[in-house]
Short mmCIF file of C-alpha atoms in Angstrom, two decimals:
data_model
loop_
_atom_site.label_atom_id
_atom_site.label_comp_id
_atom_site.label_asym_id
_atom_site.label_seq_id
_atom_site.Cartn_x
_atom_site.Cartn_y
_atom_site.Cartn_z
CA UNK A 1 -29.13 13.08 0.58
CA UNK A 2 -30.16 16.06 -1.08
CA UNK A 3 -31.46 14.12 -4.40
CA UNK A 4 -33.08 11.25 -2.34
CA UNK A 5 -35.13 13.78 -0.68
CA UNK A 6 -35.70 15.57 -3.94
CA UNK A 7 -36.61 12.36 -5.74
CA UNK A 8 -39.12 11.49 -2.92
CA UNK A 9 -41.32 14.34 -3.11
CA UNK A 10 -41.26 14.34 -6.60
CA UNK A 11 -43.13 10.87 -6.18
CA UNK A 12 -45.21 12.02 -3.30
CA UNK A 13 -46.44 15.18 -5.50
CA UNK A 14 -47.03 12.87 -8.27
CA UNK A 15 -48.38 10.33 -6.36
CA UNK A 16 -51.11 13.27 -5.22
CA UNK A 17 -51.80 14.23 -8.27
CA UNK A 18 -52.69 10.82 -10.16
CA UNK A 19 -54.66 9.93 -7.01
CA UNK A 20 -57.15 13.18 -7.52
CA UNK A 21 -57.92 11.51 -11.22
CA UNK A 22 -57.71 7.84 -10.17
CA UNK A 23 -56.33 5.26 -7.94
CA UNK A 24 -52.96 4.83 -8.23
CA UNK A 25 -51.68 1.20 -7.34
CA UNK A 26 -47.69 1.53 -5.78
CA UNK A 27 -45.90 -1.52 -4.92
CA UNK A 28 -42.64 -2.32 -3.67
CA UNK A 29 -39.60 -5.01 -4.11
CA UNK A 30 -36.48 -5.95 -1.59
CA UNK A 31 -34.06 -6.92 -4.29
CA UNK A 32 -31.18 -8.37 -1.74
CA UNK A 33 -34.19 -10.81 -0.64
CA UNK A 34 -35.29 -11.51 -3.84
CA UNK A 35 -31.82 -12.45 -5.04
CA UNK A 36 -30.82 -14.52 -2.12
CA UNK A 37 -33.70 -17.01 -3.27
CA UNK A 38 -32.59 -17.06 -6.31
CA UNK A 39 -30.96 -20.56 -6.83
CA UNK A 40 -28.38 -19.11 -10.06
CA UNK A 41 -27.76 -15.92 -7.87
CA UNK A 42 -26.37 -18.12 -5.45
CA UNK A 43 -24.34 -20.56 -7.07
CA UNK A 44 -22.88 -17.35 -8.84
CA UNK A 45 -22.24 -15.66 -5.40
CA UNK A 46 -20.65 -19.26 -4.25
CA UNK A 47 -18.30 -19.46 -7.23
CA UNK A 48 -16.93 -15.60 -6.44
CA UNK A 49 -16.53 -16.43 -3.60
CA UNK A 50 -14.60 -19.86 -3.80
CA UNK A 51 -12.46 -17.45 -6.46
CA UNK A 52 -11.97 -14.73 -3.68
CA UNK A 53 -11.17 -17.24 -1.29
CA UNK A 54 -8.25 -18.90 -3.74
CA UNK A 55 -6.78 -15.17 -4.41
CA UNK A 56 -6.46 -14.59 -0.55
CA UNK A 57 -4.75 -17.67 -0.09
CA UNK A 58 -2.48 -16.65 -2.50
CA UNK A 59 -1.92 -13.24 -1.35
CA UNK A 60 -1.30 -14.52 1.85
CA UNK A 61 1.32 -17.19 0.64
CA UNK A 62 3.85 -14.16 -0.84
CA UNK A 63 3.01 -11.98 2.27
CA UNK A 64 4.68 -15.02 4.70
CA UNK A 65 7.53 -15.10 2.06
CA UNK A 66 8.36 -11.32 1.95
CA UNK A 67 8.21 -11.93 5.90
CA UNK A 68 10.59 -14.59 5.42
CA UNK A 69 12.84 -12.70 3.84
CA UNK A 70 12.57 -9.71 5.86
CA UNK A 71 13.50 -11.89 8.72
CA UNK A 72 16.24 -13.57 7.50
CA UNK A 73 17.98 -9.89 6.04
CA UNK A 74 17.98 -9.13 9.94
CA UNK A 75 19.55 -12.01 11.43
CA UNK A 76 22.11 -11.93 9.29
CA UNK A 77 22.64 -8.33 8.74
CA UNK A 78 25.92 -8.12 10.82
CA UNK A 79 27.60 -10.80 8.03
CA UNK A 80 26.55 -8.74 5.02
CA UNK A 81 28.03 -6.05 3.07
CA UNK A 82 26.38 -3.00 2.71
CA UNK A 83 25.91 -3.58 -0.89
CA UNK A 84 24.12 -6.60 -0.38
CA UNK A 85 22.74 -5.52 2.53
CA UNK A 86 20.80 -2.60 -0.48
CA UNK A 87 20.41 -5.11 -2.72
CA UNK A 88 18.32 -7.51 -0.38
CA UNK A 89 16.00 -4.70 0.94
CA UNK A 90 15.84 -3.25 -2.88
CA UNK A 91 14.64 -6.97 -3.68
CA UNK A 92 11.88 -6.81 -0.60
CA UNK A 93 10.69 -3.73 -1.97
CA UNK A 94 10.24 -5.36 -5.44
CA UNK A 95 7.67 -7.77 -3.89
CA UNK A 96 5.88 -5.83 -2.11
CA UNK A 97 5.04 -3.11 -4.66
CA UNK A 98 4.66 -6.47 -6.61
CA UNK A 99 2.33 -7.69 -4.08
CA UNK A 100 0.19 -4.20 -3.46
CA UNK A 101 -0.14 -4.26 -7.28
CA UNK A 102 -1.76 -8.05 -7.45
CA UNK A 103 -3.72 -6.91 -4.76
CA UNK A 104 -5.30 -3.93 -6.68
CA UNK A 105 -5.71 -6.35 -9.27
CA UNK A 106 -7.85 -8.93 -7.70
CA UNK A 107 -9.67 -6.20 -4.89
CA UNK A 108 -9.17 -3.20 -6.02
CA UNK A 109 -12.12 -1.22 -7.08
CA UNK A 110 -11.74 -2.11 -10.80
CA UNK A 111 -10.22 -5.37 -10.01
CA UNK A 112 -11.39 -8.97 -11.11
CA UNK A 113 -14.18 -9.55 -8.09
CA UNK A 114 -16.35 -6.35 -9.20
CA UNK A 115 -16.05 -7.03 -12.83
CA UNK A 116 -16.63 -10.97 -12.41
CA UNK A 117 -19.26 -10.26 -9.88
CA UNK A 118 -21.03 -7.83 -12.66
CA UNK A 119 -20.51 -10.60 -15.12
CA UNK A 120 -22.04 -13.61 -12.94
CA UNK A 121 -24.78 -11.48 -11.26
CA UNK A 122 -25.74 -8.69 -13.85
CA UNK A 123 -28.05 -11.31 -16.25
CA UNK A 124 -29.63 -12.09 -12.92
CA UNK A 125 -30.52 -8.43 -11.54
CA UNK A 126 -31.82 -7.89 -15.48
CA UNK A 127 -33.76 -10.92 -15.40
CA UNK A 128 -35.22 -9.66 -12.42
CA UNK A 129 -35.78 -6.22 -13.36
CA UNK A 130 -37.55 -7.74 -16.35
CA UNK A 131 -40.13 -9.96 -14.01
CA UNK A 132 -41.21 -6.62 -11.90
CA UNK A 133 -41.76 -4.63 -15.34
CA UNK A 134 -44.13 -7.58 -16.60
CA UNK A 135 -45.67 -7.80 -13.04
CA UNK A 136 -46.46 -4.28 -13.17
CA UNK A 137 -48.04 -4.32 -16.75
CA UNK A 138 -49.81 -7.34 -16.31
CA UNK A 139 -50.87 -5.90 -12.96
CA UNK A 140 -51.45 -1.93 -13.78
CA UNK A 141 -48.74 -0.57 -11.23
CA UNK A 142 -48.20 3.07 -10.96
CA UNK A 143 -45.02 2.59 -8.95
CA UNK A 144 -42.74 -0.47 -7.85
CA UNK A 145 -39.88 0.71 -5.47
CA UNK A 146 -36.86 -0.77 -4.33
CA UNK A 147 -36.86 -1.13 -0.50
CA UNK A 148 -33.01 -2.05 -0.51
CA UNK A 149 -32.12 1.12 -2.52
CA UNK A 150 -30.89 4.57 -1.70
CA UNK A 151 -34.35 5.53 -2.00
CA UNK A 152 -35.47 6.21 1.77
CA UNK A 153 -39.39 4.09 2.89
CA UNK A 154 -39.69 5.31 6.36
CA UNK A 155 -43.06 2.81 6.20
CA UNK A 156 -44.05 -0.07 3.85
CA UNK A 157 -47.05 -2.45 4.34
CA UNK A 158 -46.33 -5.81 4.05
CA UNK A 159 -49.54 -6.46 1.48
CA UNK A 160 -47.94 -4.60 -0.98
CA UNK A 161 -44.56 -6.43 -1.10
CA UNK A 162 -44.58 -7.92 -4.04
CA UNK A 163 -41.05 -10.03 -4.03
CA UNK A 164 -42.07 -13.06 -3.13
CA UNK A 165 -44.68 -13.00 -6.38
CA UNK A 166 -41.18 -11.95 -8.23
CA UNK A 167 -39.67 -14.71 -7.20
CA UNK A 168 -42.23 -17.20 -8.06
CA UNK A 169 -42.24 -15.78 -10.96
CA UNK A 170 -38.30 -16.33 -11.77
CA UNK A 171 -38.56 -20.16 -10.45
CA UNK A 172 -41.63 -20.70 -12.89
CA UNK A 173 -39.93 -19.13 -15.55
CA UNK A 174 -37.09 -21.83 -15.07
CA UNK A 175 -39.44 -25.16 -14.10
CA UNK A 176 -41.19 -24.01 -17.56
CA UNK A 177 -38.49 -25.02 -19.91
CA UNK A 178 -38.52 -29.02 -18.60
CA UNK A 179 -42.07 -29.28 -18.71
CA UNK A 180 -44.12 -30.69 -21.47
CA UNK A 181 -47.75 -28.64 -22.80
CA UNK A 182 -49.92 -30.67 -20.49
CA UNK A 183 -47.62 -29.67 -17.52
CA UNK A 184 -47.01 -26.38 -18.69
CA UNK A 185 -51.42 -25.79 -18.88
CA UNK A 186 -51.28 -27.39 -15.11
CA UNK A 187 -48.97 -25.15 -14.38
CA UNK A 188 -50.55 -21.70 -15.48
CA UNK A 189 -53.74 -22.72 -13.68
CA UNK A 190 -51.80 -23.19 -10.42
CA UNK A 191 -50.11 -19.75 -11.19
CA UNK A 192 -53.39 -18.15 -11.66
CA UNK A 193 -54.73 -19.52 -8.49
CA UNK A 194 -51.48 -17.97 -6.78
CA UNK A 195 -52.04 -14.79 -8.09
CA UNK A 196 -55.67 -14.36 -7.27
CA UNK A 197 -54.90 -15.55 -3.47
CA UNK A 198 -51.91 -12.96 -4.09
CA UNK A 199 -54.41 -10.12 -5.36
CA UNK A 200 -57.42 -10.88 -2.51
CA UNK A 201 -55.26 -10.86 0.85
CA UNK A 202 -58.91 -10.69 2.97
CA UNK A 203 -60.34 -13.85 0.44
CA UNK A 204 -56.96 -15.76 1.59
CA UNK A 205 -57.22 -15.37 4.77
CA UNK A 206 -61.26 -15.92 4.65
CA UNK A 207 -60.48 -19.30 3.46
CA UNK A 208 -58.07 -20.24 5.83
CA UNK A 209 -60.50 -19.47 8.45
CA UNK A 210 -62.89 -21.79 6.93
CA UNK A 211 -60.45 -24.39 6.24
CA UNK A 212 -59.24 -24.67 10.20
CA UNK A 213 -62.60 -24.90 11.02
CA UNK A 214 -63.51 -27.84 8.41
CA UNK A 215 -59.96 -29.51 9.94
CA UNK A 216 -61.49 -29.13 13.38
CA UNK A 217 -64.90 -30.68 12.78
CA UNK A 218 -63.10 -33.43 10.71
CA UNK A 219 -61.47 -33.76 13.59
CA UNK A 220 -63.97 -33.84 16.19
CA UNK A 221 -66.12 -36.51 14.11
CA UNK A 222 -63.30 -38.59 13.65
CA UNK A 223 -62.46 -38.48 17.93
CA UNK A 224 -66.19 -39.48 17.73
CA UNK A 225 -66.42 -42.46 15.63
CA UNK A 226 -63.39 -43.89 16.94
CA UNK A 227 -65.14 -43.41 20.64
CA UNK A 228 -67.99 -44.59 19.07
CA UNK A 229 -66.38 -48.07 17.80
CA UNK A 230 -64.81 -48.68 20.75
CA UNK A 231 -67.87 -48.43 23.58
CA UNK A 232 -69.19 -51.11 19.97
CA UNK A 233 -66.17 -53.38 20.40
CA UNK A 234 -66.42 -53.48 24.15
CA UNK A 235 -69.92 -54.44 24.27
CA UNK A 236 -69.52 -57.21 21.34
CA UNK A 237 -66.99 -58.32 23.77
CA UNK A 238 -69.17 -58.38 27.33
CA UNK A 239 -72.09 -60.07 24.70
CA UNK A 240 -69.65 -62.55 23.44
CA UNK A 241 -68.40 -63.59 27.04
CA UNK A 242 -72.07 -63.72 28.24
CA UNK A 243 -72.98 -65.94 25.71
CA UNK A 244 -70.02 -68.44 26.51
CA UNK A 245 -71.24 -68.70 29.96
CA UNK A 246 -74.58 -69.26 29.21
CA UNK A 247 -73.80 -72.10 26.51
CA UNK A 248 -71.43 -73.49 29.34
CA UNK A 249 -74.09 -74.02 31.75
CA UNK A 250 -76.17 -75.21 28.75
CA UNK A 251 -73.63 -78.16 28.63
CA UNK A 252 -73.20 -78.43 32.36
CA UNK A 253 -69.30 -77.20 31.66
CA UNK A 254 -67.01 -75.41 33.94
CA UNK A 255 -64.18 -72.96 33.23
CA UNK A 256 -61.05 -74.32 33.87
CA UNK A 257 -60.61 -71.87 37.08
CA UNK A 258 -63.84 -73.28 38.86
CA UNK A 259 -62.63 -76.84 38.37
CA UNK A 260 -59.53 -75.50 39.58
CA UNK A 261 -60.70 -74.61 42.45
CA UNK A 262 -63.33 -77.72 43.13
CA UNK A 263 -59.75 -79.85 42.33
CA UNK A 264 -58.38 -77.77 45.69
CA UNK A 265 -61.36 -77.89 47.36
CA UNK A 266 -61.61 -81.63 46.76
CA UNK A 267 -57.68 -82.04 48.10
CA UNK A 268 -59.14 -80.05 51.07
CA UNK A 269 -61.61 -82.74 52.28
CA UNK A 270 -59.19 -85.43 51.47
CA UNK A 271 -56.36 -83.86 53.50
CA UNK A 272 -58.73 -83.16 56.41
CA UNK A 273 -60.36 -86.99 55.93
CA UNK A 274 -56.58 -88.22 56.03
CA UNK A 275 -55.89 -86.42 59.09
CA UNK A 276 -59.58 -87.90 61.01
CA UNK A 277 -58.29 -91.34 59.93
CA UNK A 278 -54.76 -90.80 61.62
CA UNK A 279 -56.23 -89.50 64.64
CA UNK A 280 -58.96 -92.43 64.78
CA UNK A 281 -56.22 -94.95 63.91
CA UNK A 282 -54.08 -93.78 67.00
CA UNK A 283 -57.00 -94.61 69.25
CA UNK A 284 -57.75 -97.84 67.73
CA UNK A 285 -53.84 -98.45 68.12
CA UNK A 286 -53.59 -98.17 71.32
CA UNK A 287 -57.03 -100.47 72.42
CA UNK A 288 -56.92 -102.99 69.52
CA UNK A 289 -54.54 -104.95 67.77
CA UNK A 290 -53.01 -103.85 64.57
CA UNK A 291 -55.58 -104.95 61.36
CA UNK A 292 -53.59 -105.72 58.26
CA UNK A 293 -54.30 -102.59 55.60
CA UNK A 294 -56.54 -103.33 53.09
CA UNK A 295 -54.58 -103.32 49.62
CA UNK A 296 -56.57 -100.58 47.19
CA UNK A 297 -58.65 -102.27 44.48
CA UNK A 298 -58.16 -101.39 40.52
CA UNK A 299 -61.05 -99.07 40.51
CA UNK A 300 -59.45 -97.07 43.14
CA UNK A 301 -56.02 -97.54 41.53
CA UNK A 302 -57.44 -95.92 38.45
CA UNK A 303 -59.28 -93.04 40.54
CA UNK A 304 -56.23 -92.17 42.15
CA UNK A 305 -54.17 -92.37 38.64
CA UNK A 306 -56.65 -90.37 37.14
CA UNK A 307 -56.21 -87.28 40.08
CA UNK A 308 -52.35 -87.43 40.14
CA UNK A 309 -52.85 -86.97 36.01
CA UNK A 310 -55.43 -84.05 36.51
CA UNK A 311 -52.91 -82.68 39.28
CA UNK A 312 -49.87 -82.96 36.79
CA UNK A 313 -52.00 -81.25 33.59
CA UNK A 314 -53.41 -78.47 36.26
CA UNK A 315 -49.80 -77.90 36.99
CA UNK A 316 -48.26 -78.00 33.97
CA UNK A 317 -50.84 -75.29 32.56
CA UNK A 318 -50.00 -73.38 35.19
CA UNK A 319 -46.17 -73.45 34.63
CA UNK A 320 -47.21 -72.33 30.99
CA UNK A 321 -49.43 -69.63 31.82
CA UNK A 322 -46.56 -68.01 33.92
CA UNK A 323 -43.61 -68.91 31.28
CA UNK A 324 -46.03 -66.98 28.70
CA UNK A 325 -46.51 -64.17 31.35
CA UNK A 326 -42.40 -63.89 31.71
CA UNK A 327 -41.87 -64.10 27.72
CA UNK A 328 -44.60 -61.21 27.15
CA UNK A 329 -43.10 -59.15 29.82
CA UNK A 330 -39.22 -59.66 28.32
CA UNK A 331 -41.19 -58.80 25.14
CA UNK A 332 -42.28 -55.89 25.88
CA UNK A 333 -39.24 -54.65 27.87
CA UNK A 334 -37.15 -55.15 24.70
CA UNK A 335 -39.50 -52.71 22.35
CA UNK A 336 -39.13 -50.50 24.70
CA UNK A 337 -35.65 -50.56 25.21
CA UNK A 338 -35.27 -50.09 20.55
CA UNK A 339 -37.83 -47.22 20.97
CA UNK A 340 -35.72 -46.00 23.34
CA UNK A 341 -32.69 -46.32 21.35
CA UNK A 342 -34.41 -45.59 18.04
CA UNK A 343 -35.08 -41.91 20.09
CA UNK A 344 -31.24 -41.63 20.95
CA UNK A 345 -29.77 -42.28 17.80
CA UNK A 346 -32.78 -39.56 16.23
CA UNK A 347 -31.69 -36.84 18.77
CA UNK A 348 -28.63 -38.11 18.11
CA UNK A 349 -28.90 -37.28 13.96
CA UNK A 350 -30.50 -33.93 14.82
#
C-alpha cells in the first residue's frame, strides 16, 4: 500500500512539474476490458479452460474411488485381519498423497494452468502493451495508466480512455494481413477518420447533432411528399369519377345501380297494376259473365322474356358481388391469421 501511494505522488509531483513547462497529455487503459474483446484472448481463455475443466473431472474421478475404497475397508472391517486391515488404509493413504500431489500439479501455484495460461495469454498482453506504446508515440502521451492495476485512480474521465482505440487498433492489425494494397489504402483512410473523431470528442458530437437534425428534416419532407401525393391521387380519383358521369349522361347511360333501381321501381307499378286488375276483375266477376283471357301476343312474349332475362343477370351479379365480398373477407382473415403466426413463431425464436 505503502509503494502504491509512493508511486502515485511520484506521478502527481511529476505530473506538476512538466505541466509548469508544458501540457502534459495522460491517458489511461482497462486492460481486463481490452482483453476480453480480444477475439485470440478468448479462444485462449476458452481452451484453459476446457483443459481445467478435463483435469477436474479427473480429479474428481480418483476422489469417488478413494471414497470407494474407504467405504468398502469399513463395511468389512470386522472380517479382516489387522494386517490387512494396515495394509488397506496404508494403500488409501498412497492415493491420496497421490492425489494432493496431481492436484499441486495441475492448480497449484506453479502448476500447468498458470504456466499454460502465461504461455496462451502472455503474446497477447505483449501485443497489447506494444499497441499503447505506439499509440502514445504516435500520439505524444506523457502518461498511459492501467485502470485494472494495483495502481489506485480514485477518478478517471471517460474522454481520456483510450482502450477502445487499443483495441481497434489490435483488430486492424489482424484484418490487415488478408487485405490486398487497395483495401489496405481504404483502410488507413477509415482509420484516420476514426482517430480524428477519436482526438475531437466536441467535433464528434457537433456532427451528430447536425446529422439528427438532417435525419429529421429528411424526415419531415418525406411525411410531406407522401401527404402531398396522396391529397394528388385522391383528387385524380374524384376528377376521374366526375368525368365518367358526365360522359354517361353524354351517352344518355345509367350506372348499373340506377337501372337497378328503375328495374324495382318498374316491378313496383306492375305489382300494384296486378293487384288494381284483381280487384277490378272481382267486381266484374260478380256482375258479368266470365270473358275468355286474351292469350299474350309475341311482342309481349318477347317483352316479358326480355325482363325475366334482365331479372336473372341483375341477380346473378348480385350473387357475384356478395361471393367476391365473402372470398375477400376469408382473404383477409387468413393473412391475418400467418401474421399472426409468423409473430408467434418470432417471439417464439427469441
Amino acid at each position: 500500500m505503502k509503494k502504491t501511494v509512493f508511486i502515485v505522488f511520484m506521478l502527481a509531483l511529476s505530473s506538476t512539474i512538466l505541466a509548469q513547462t508544458k501540457g502534459v497529455k495522460v491517458g489511461y487503459i482497462d486492460m481486463e476490458y481490452i482483453l476480453q474483446n480480444v477475439p485470440d484472448y478468448t479462444e485462449a481463455k476458452n481452451q484453459l479452460e476446457l483443459k481445467a475443466q478435463k483435469w477436474k473431472q479427473e480429479i474428481d474421478a480418483k476422489r469417488n474411488e478413494i471414497n470407494l475404497i474407504k467405504e468398502t475397508l469399513k463395511n468389512e472391517r470386522v472380517l479382516l485381519t489387522k494386517e490387512l486391515i494396515e495394509e488397506r488404509e496404508e494403500e488409501i493413504a498412497f492415493l491420496e498423497t497421490e492425489l494432493n500431489d496431481y492436484q499441486q500439479k495441475r492448480f497449484g501455484p506453479m502448476g500447468d494452468l498458470v504456466t499454460q495460461k502465461a504461455v496462451l495469454i502472455k503474446p497477447i498482453q505483449d501485443q497489447v502493451f506494444t499497441t499503447v506504446q505506439d499509440l502514445a508515440e504516435a500520439q505524444k502521451y506523457d502518461f498511459i495508466l492501467d485502470k485494472s492495476s494495483d495502481l489506485s485512480i480514485l477518478f478517471a474521465n471517460k474522454r481520456f480512455d483510450l482502450s477502445d482505440r487499443v483495441i481497434r487498433a489490435l483488430t486492424r492489425s489482424s484484418k490487415r494481413e488478408q487485405l490486398s494494397k487497395k483495401e489496405q489504402k481504404a483502410m488507413d483512410a477509415k482509420e484516420a477518420k476514426e482517430d480524428f473523431v477519436d482526438d475531437n470528442p466536441e467535433l464528434a458530437a457537433r456532427k451528430k447533432i447536425l446529422d439528427d437534425k438532417k435525419a429529421a428534416r429528411d424526415s419531415l419532407v418525406a411525411a410531406r411528399k407522401s401527404e402531398s401525393e396522396q391529397k394528388r391521387l385522391q383528387f385524380e380519383e374524384k376528377r376521374k369519377k366526375l368525368l365518367e358521369e358526365k360522359e354517361a349522361k353524354k351517352n344518355g347511360t345509367v350506372s348499373e345501380k340506377n337501372t337497378e333501381i328503375k328495374t324495382d321501381k318498374k316491378e313496383e307499378n306492375k305489382t300494384e297494376e296486378n293487384k288494381d286488375k284483381a280487384a277490378t276483375g272481382t267486381t266484374e266477376e260478380k256482375t258479368a259473365q266470365p270473358v275468355e283471357a286474351k292469350k299474350p301476343t309475341a311482342a309481349q312474349e318477347a317483352k316479358q322474356k326480355s325482363i325475366e332475362d334482365r331479372k336473372k343477370e341483375i341477380e346473378e351479379r348480385k350473387q357475384k358481388i356478395l361471393a367476391d365480398r365473402e372470398a375477400a373477407k376469408k382473404a383477409r382473415e387468413e393473412k391475418l391469421n400467418q401474421n399472426k403466426d409468423k409473430n408467434e413463431e418470432n417471439k417464439n425464436e427469441n
